[in-house]
Amino acid sequence: MSVLSHRFQLVARPTGLPGPEHFEVVSERLDLAALPRLAPPTLLVQNVLFSVDPYHREMMDGDWTLHAPLEGRSAGRVLASTSPAFRPGDIVLHRRGYSTHALVPAAEARRIVPPKGVPLESYLSILGGTGLTAYVGLTRIAELHGGQALLVTAAGGGVGTAAARIARLLGASPIVGITSTPEKATRLLTGGAYDRVIASRDAVALARMRAEGAGRFDVVLEGVGGDHLALAIDLVKPRGRIAWVGAIGQYTATEPPAAPRNLFTLVDKQVRLEGYLVASYRDLQQEFEDFLISHILSGDVPLEVTVTHGFDQAIDALQGLFTGANLGKALVRLIPSV
């Protein structure tokens, strides 16, 4: 028995926004009979979902090897296994995405049994690295407490939407977001997690916010960089905290951003600015799931994802991260269900 696998590979390093011309699709037949000869113990996984993430654009500049399989968080069904810890039919999480099937070393896979009522998409969004990034930023880096004011830049992305939901559970108030367009701002407000959302492309509204909100926020979760980081420095309170998680506004830029011209304000206001990587906090995964799953089951935390259907649409989904097409976590679904 064998399966025909398809995967995207990077064939050229993009300048600016990546497009289909920077990728190729490679197809190969994977023989299940050959699986026992592989070492270490290996799983053949049929991917059901995989994630497209802003950091993938950074990896295209050198971390991803040309003409080689790509890295990306995925959820799939085990078709065959040479490990006693996994059986055919198990649902696993792994990091060999951008493909229909993957040979995954057993040590790199995590078996999950989603509780009834928790969609599989949750494990690549609010319950996955995206949600954990928001949780770490709020609870460990910024030490957000109930009653404190929170500003979230990149408010409509996966981390931003997760942060608003988590902050609401932690008792933050008010929760204010900045997103790209007025349309996304309206949709975020309708969702109920944010008390106010400003569109960064609305220059008048953004200027008003800068004038009205100086020194207003106890905590900022910053994910855009450049001008947004400068705005965060202006808007945070004295002795406030800025958790810096990303710079999506810079990943496709063809010119280096000007450093924020107000950096010394951090000293004047005695503000703590700290960058972090969620990979350093994987030990909090169980704590995070214990905190959040009951709220997902109760409906207090809805699933906020943009799902693109079909392997051949993956690059469109990736581009949507940088054009503002997605609301919440961006995922690609390959098969209807497991």
GROMACS .gro file of C-alpha atoms in nm:
model
  338
    1MET     CA    1   0.000   0.000   0.000
    2SER     CA    2   0.121   0.353  -0.073
    3VAL     CA    3  -0.010   0.708  -0.065
    4LEU     CA    4   0.059   0.997  -0.299
    5SER     CA    5   0.189   1.295  -0.103
    6HIS     CA    6   0.213   1.657  -0.216
    7ARG     CA    7   0.416   1.930  -0.048
    8PHE     CA    8   0.513   2.290  -0.108
    9GLN     CA    9   0.883   2.381  -0.126
   10LEU     CA   10   1.043   2.724  -0.137
   11VAL     CA   11   1.237   2.771  -0.462
   12ALA     CA   12   1.327   3.142  -0.440
   13ARG     CA   13   1.363   3.392  -0.158
   14PRO     CA   14   1.101   3.665  -0.189
   15THR     CA   15   1.145   4.036  -0.155
   16GLY     CA   16   0.832   4.177   0.000
   17LEU     CA   17   0.514   3.972  -0.026
   18PRO     CA   18   0.570   3.603  -0.113
   19GLY     CA   19   0.374   3.466  -0.406
   20PRO     CA   20   0.314   3.139  -0.594
   21GLU     CA   21   0.626   3.203  -0.802
   22HIS     CA   22   0.840   3.145  -0.493
   23PHE     CA   23   0.711   2.793  -0.439
   24GLU     CA   24   0.680   2.463  -0.619
   25VAL     CA   25   0.470   2.155  -0.546
   26VAL     CA   26   0.658   1.826  -0.518
   27SER     CA   27   0.470   1.497  -0.534
   28GLU     CA   28   0.602   1.163  -0.418
   29ARG     CA   29   0.462   0.820  -0.342
   30LEU     CA   30   0.516   0.704   0.017
   31ASP     CA   31   0.534   0.328   0.058
   32LEU     CA   32   0.391   0.202   0.387
   33ALA     CA   33   0.587  -0.121   0.353
   34ALA     CA   34   0.910   0.078   0.381
   35LEU     CA   35   0.807   0.245   0.707
   36PRO     CA   36   0.955  -0.022   0.941
   37ARG     CA   37   1.297   0.033   0.787
   38LEU     CA   38   1.301   0.397   0.895
   39ALA     CA   39   1.478   0.501   1.213
   40PRO     CA   40   1.390   0.636   1.461
   41PRO     CA   41   1.028   0.515   1.506
   42THR     CA   42   0.820   0.705   1.253
   43LEU     CA   43   0.457   0.790   1.180
   44LEU     CA   44   0.294   0.834   0.843
   45VAL     CA   45   0.044   1.114   0.899
   46GLN     CA   46  -0.232   1.239   0.672
   47ASN     CA   47  -0.259   1.609   0.747
   48VAL     CA   48  -0.607   1.741   0.813
   49LEU     CA   49  -0.512   2.101   0.895
   50PHE     CA   50  -0.198   2.307   0.885
   51SER     CA   51  -0.121   2.656   1.000
   52VAL     CA   52   0.016   2.954   0.810
   53ASP     CA   53   0.189   3.203   1.037
   54PRO     CA   54   0.353   3.544   1.011
   55TYR     CA   55   0.689   3.407   1.127
   56HIS     CA   56   0.699   3.188   0.815
   57ARG     CA   57   0.782   3.500   0.615
   58GLU     CA   58   1.092   3.553   0.829
   59MET     CA   59   1.194   3.192   0.774
   60MET     CA   60   1.188   3.245   0.397
   61ASP     CA   61   1.487   3.479   0.432
   62GLY     CA   62   1.718   3.194   0.529
   63ASP     CA   63   1.579   2.955   0.788
   64TRP     CA   64   1.386   2.755   0.529
   65THR     CA   65   1.620   2.566   0.298
   66LEU     CA   66   1.540   2.599  -0.070
   67HIS     CA   67   1.395   2.289  -0.238
   68ALA     CA   68   1.327   2.119   0.095
   69PRO     CA   69   1.018   2.040   0.307
   70LEU     CA   70   0.880   2.335   0.503
   71GLU     CA   71   0.815   2.373   0.873
   72GLY     CA   72   0.468   2.449   1.006
   73ARG     CA   73   0.227   2.342   1.278
   74SER     CA   74  -0.011   2.069   1.164
   75ALA     CA   75  -0.280   1.833   1.287
   76GLY     CA   76  -0.334   1.499   1.122
   77ARG     CA   77  -0.442   1.138   1.141
   78VAL     CA   78  -0.191   0.855   1.178
   79LEU     CA   79  -0.210   0.612   0.887
   80ALA     CA   80   0.077   0.388   0.996
   81SER     CA   81   0.323   0.378   1.287
   82THR     CA   82   0.636   0.194   1.392
   83SER     CA   83   0.611   0.337   1.744
   84PRO     CA   84   0.419   0.152   2.019
   85ALA     CA   85   0.304   0.489   2.150
   86PHE     CA   86   0.092   0.563   1.841
   87ARG     CA   87  -0.168   0.364   1.652
   88PRO     CA   88  -0.342   0.417   1.317
   89GLY     CA   89  -0.633   0.653   1.366
   90ASP     CA   90  -0.466   0.858   1.639
   91ILE     CA   91  -0.487   1.235   1.599
   92VAL     CA   92  -0.149   1.403   1.640
   93LEU     CA   93   0.005   1.748   1.633
   94HIS     CA   94   0.342   1.797   1.464
   95ARG     CA   95   0.543   2.061   1.278
   96ARG     CA   96   0.574   1.919   0.924
   97GLY     CA   97   0.317   2.130   0.748
   98TYR     CA   98   0.260   2.262   0.397
   99SER     CA   99   0.200   1.902   0.288
  100THR     CA  100  -0.083   1.654   0.244
  101HIS     CA  101   0.110   1.374   0.417
  102ALA     CA  102   0.421   1.368   0.633
  103LEU     CA  103   0.671   1.119   0.771
  104VAL     CA  104   0.700   1.235   1.133
  105PRO     CA  105   0.949   1.099   1.388
  106ALA     CA  106   0.741   0.974   1.679
  107ALA     CA  107   0.939   1.192   1.919
  108GLU     CA  108   0.815   1.502   1.733
  109ALA     CA  109   0.446   1.413   1.752
  110ARG     CA  110   0.195   1.483   2.027
  111ARG     CA  111  -0.116   1.268   2.048
  112ILE     CA  112  -0.435   1.455   2.140
  113VAL     CA  113  -0.789   1.349   2.224
  114PRO     CA  114  -1.001   1.663   2.184
  115PRO     CA  115  -1.289   1.675   2.434
  116LYS     CA  116  -1.633   1.659   2.277
  117GLY     CA  117  -1.724   2.011   2.173
  118VAL     CA  118  -1.365   2.128   2.119
  119PRO     CA  119  -1.294   2.153   1.743
  120LEU     CA  120  -0.965   2.024   1.608
  121GLU     CA  121  -0.899   2.376   1.477
  122SER     CA  122  -0.866   2.489   1.839
  123TYR     CA  123  -0.537   2.302   1.876
  124LEU     CA  124  -0.379   2.506   1.598
  125SER     CA  125  -0.529   2.836   1.718
  126ILE     CA  126  -0.660   2.932   2.061
  127LEU     CA  127  -0.531   2.613   2.233
  128GLY     CA  128  -0.212   2.592   2.027
  129GLY     CA  129   0.102   2.798   2.003
  130THR     CA  130  -0.102   3.101   1.899
  131GLY     CA  131  -0.313   3.105   2.213
  132LEU     CA  132  -0.019   3.007   2.431
  133THR     CA  133   0.175   3.304   2.291
  134ALA     CA  134  -0.103   3.538   2.405
  135TYR     CA  135  -0.131   3.366   2.745
  136VAL     CA  136   0.243   3.385   2.811
  137GLY     CA  137   0.258   3.749   2.703
  138LEU     CA  138  -0.027   3.849   2.931
  139THR     CA  139   0.041   3.635   3.238
  140ARG     CA  140   0.419   3.591   3.246
  141ILE     CA  141   0.573   3.879   3.053
  142ALA     CA  142   0.328   4.164   3.124
  143GLU     CA  143   0.177   4.023   3.446
  144LEU     CA  144  -0.172   4.148   3.360
  145HIS     CA  145  -0.414   4.171   3.651
  146GLY     CA  146  -0.786   4.226   3.677
  147GLY     CA  147  -0.898   4.583   3.627
  148GLN     CA  148  -0.592   4.682   3.426
  149ALA     CA  149  -0.620   4.846   3.084
  150LEU     CA  150  -0.484   4.651   2.786
  151LEU     CA  151  -0.390   4.761   2.434
  152VAL     CA  152  -0.340   4.495   2.166
  153THR     CA  153  -0.181   4.580   1.832
  154ALA     CA  154  -0.234   4.334   1.544
  155ALA     CA  155  -0.569   4.293   1.718
  156GLY     CA  156  -0.733   4.097   1.436
  157GLY     CA  157  -0.467   3.828   1.400
  158GLY     CA  158  -0.447   3.492   1.571
  159VAL     CA  159  -0.251   3.612   1.874
  160GLY     CA  160  -0.448   3.936   1.898
  161THR     CA  161  -0.792   3.773   1.900
  162ALA     CA  162  -0.672   3.511   2.149
  163ALA     CA  163  -0.525   3.781   2.373
  164ALA     CA  164  -0.851   3.972   2.389
  165ARG     CA  165  -1.043   3.661   2.494
  166ILE     CA  166  -0.786   3.558   2.752
  167ALA     CA  167  -0.759   3.912   2.890
  168ARG     CA  168  -1.136   3.924   2.933
  169LEU     CA  169  -1.119   3.605   3.141
  170LEU     CA  170  -0.838   3.759   3.347
  171GLY     CA  171  -1.056   4.063   3.422
  172ALA     CA  172  -0.877   4.327   3.215
  173SER     CA  173  -1.071   4.644   3.140
  174PRO     CA  174  -1.087   4.819   2.905
  175ILE     CA  175  -0.947   4.605   2.623
  176VAL     CA  176  -0.859   4.814   2.318
  177GLY     CA  177  -0.727   4.691   1.984
  178ILE     CA  178  -0.561   4.831   1.675
  179THR     CA  179  -0.623   4.653   1.346
  180SER     CA  180  -0.564   4.731   0.980
  181THR     CA  181  -0.901   4.837   0.835
  182PRO     CA  182  -1.233   4.985   0.955
  183GLU     CA  183  -1.407   4.670   0.832
  184LYS     CA  184  -1.196   4.448   1.056
  185ALA     CA  185  -1.242   4.691   1.344
  186THR     CA  186  -1.620   4.657   1.311
  187ARG     CA  187  -1.603   4.278   1.299
  188LEU     CA  188  -1.381   4.266   1.607
  189LEU     CA  189  -1.618   4.489   1.802
  190THR     CA  190  -1.912   4.272   1.700
  191GLY     CA  191  -1.729   3.970   1.840
  192GLY     CA  192  -1.746   4.119   2.188
  193ALA     CA  193  -1.389   4.067   2.309
  194TYR     CA  194  -1.277   4.426   2.257
  195ASP     CA  195  -1.425   4.739   2.412
  196ARG     CA  196  -1.285   4.959   2.137
  197VAL     CA  197  -1.098   4.894   1.812
  198ILE     CA  198  -0.912   5.151   1.601
  199ALA     CA  199  -0.821   5.103   1.234
  200SER     CA  200  -0.457   5.189   1.172
  201ARG     CA  201  -0.544   5.299   0.817
  202ASP     CA  202  -0.781   5.559   0.962
  203ALA     CA  203  -0.526   5.836   1.023
  204VAL     CA  204  -0.775   6.065   1.196
  205ALA     CA  205  -0.892   5.800   1.443
  206LEU     CA  206  -0.535   5.693   1.513
  207ALA     CA  207  -0.424   6.051   1.580
  208ARG     CA  208  -0.720   6.100   1.813
  209MET     CA  209  -0.627   5.785   2.000
  210ARG     CA  210  -0.268   5.904   2.040
  211ALA     CA  211  -0.392   6.236   2.179
  212GLU     CA  212  -0.655   6.086   2.410
  213GLY     CA  213  -0.473   5.776   2.527
  214ALA     CA  214  -0.126   5.895   2.631
  215GLY     CA  215  -0.025   5.711   2.945
  216ARG     CA  216  -0.352   5.521   2.957
  217PHE     CA  217  -0.264   5.150   2.933
  218ASP     CA  218  -0.113   4.931   3.201
  219VAL     CA  219  -0.016   4.664   2.947
  220VAL     CA  220   0.045   4.654   2.572
  221LEU     CA  221   0.073   4.333   2.369
  222GLU     CA  222   0.264   4.451   2.063
  223GLY     CA  223   0.288   4.250   1.742
  224VAL     CA  224   0.344   4.496   1.458
  225GLY     CA  225   0.670   4.683   1.523
  226GLY     CA  226   0.779   5.017   1.378
  227ASP     CA  227   0.521   5.292   1.421
  228HIS     CA  228   0.299   5.066   1.632
  229LEU     CA  229   0.580   5.005   1.879
  230ALA     CA  230   0.636   5.380   1.898
  231LEU     CA  231   0.263   5.427   1.962
  232ALA     CA  232   0.273   5.162   2.234
  233ILE     CA  233   0.553   5.350   2.410
  234ASP     CA  234   0.349   5.670   2.401
  235LEU     CA  235   0.028   5.506   2.525
  236VAL     CA  236   0.161   5.285   2.805
  237LYS     CA  237   0.140   5.416   3.161
  238PRO     CA  238   0.442   5.500   3.373
  239ARG     CA  239   0.579   5.171   3.508
  240GLY     CA  240   0.366   4.987   3.253
  241ARG     CA  241   0.469   4.676   3.061
  242ILE     CA  242   0.498   4.610   2.689
  243ALA     CA  243   0.514   4.245   2.581
  244TRP     CA  244   0.664   4.244   2.232
  245VAL     CA  245   0.571   3.932   2.041
  246GLY     CA  246   0.622   4.011   1.672
  247ALA     CA  247   0.662   4.262   1.393
  248ILE     CA  248   0.416   4.163   1.122
  249GLY     CA  249   0.429   4.515   0.982
  250GLN     CA  250   0.795   4.462   0.894
  251TYR     CA  251   0.810   4.106   0.760
  252THR     CA  252   0.725   4.198   0.400
  253ALA     CA  253   0.879   4.548   0.405
  254THR     CA  254   1.142   4.618   0.140
  255GLU     CA  255   1.301   4.896   0.346
  256PRO     CA  256   1.422   4.864   0.707
  257PRO     CA  257   1.190   5.044   0.950
  258ALA     CA  258   1.301   5.355   1.131
  259ALA     CA  259   1.365   5.267   1.492
  260PRO     CA  260   1.104   5.423   1.723
  261ARG     CA  261   1.222   5.778   1.790
  262ASN     CA  262   1.075   5.775   2.139
  263LEU     CA  263   1.276   5.488   2.289
  264PHE     CA  264   1.411   5.705   2.568
  265THR     CA  265   1.052   5.751   2.683
  266LEU     CA  266   1.087   5.399   2.823
  267VAL     CA  267   1.341   5.543   3.066
  268ASP     CA  268   1.138   5.853   3.146
  269LYS     CA  269   0.830   5.645   3.226
  270GLN     CA  270   1.024   5.349   3.372
  271VAL     CA  271   0.844   5.113   3.135
  272ARG     CA  272   0.947   4.750   3.089
  273LEU     CA  273   0.968   4.638   2.724
  274GLU     CA  274   1.034   4.265   2.687
  275GLY     CA  275   1.043   4.047   2.380
  276TYR     CA  276   0.978   3.673   2.408
  277LEU     CA  277   0.941   3.348   2.216
  278VAL     CA  278   0.667   3.104   2.305
  279ALA     CA  279   0.907   2.815   2.245
  280SER     CA  280   1.066   2.900   2.580
  281TYR     CA  281   0.736   2.843   2.761
  282ARG     CA  282   0.615   2.505   2.629
  283ASP     CA  283   0.604   2.379   2.988
  284LEU     CA  284   0.294   2.596   3.040
  285GLN     CA  285   0.086   2.410   2.780
  286GLN     CA  286  -0.105   2.194   3.031
  287GLU     CA  287  -0.165   2.489   3.265
  288PHE     CA  288  -0.297   2.686   2.969
  289GLU     CA  289  -0.532   2.409   2.853
  290ASP     CA  290  -0.663   2.361   3.209
  291PHE     CA  291  -0.734   2.735   3.221
  292LEU     CA  292  -0.907   2.762   2.884
  293ILE     CA  293  -1.087   2.443   2.780
  294SER     CA  294  -1.383   2.490   3.014
  295HIS     CA  295  -1.438   2.836   2.867
  296ILE     CA  296  -1.434   2.694   2.514
  297LEU     CA  297  -1.689   2.430   2.613
  298SER     CA  298  -1.912   2.691   2.778
  299GLY     CA  299  -1.903   2.914   2.470
  300ASP     CA  300  -1.734   3.202   2.651
  301VAL     CA  301  -1.437   3.168   2.414
  302PRO     CA  302  -1.550   3.117   2.054
  303LEU     CA  303  -1.329   2.978   1.780
  304GLU     CA  304  -1.194   3.269   1.576
  305VAL     CA  305  -1.026   3.129   1.266
  306THR     CA  306  -1.010   3.195   0.894
  307VAL     CA  307  -1.006   2.857   0.721
  308THR     CA  308  -0.890   2.822   0.362
  309HIS     CA  309  -1.002   2.496   0.204
  310GLY     CA  310  -0.771   2.300  -0.022
  311PHE     CA  311  -0.400   2.228  -0.038
  312ASP     CA  312  -0.361   2.429  -0.358
  313GLN     CA  313  -0.488   2.744  -0.183
  314ALA     CA  314  -0.219   2.747   0.088
  315ILE     CA  315  -0.011   3.028  -0.061
  316ASP     CA  316  -0.321   3.247  -0.092
  317ALA     CA  317  -0.383   3.184   0.279
  318LEU     CA  318  -0.024   3.280   0.359
  319GLN     CA  319  -0.053   3.604   0.162
  320GLY     CA  320  -0.374   3.688   0.344
  321LEU     CA  321  -0.179   3.730   0.668
  322PHE     CA  322  -0.005   4.035   0.524
  323THR     CA  323  -0.292   4.184   0.323
  324GLY     CA  324  -0.537   4.175   0.614
  325ALA     CA  325  -0.761   3.908   0.462
  326ASN     CA  326  -0.772   3.692   0.774
  327LEU     CA  327  -0.956   3.749   1.099
  328GLY     CA  328  -0.820   3.537   1.380
  329LYS     CA  329  -0.592   3.239   1.319
  330ALA     CA  330  -0.527   3.144   0.956
  331LEU     CA  331  -0.553   2.772   0.878
  332VAL     CA  332  -0.561   2.550   0.572
  333ARG     CA  333  -0.798   2.251   0.582
  334LEU     CA  334  -0.712   1.960   0.355
  335ILE     CA  335  -0.992   1.710   0.422
  336PRO     CA  336  -1.342   1.777   0.556
  337SER     CA  337  -1.316   1.579   0.881
  338VAL     CA  338  -1.130   1.305   1.069
   0.00000   0.00000   0.00000
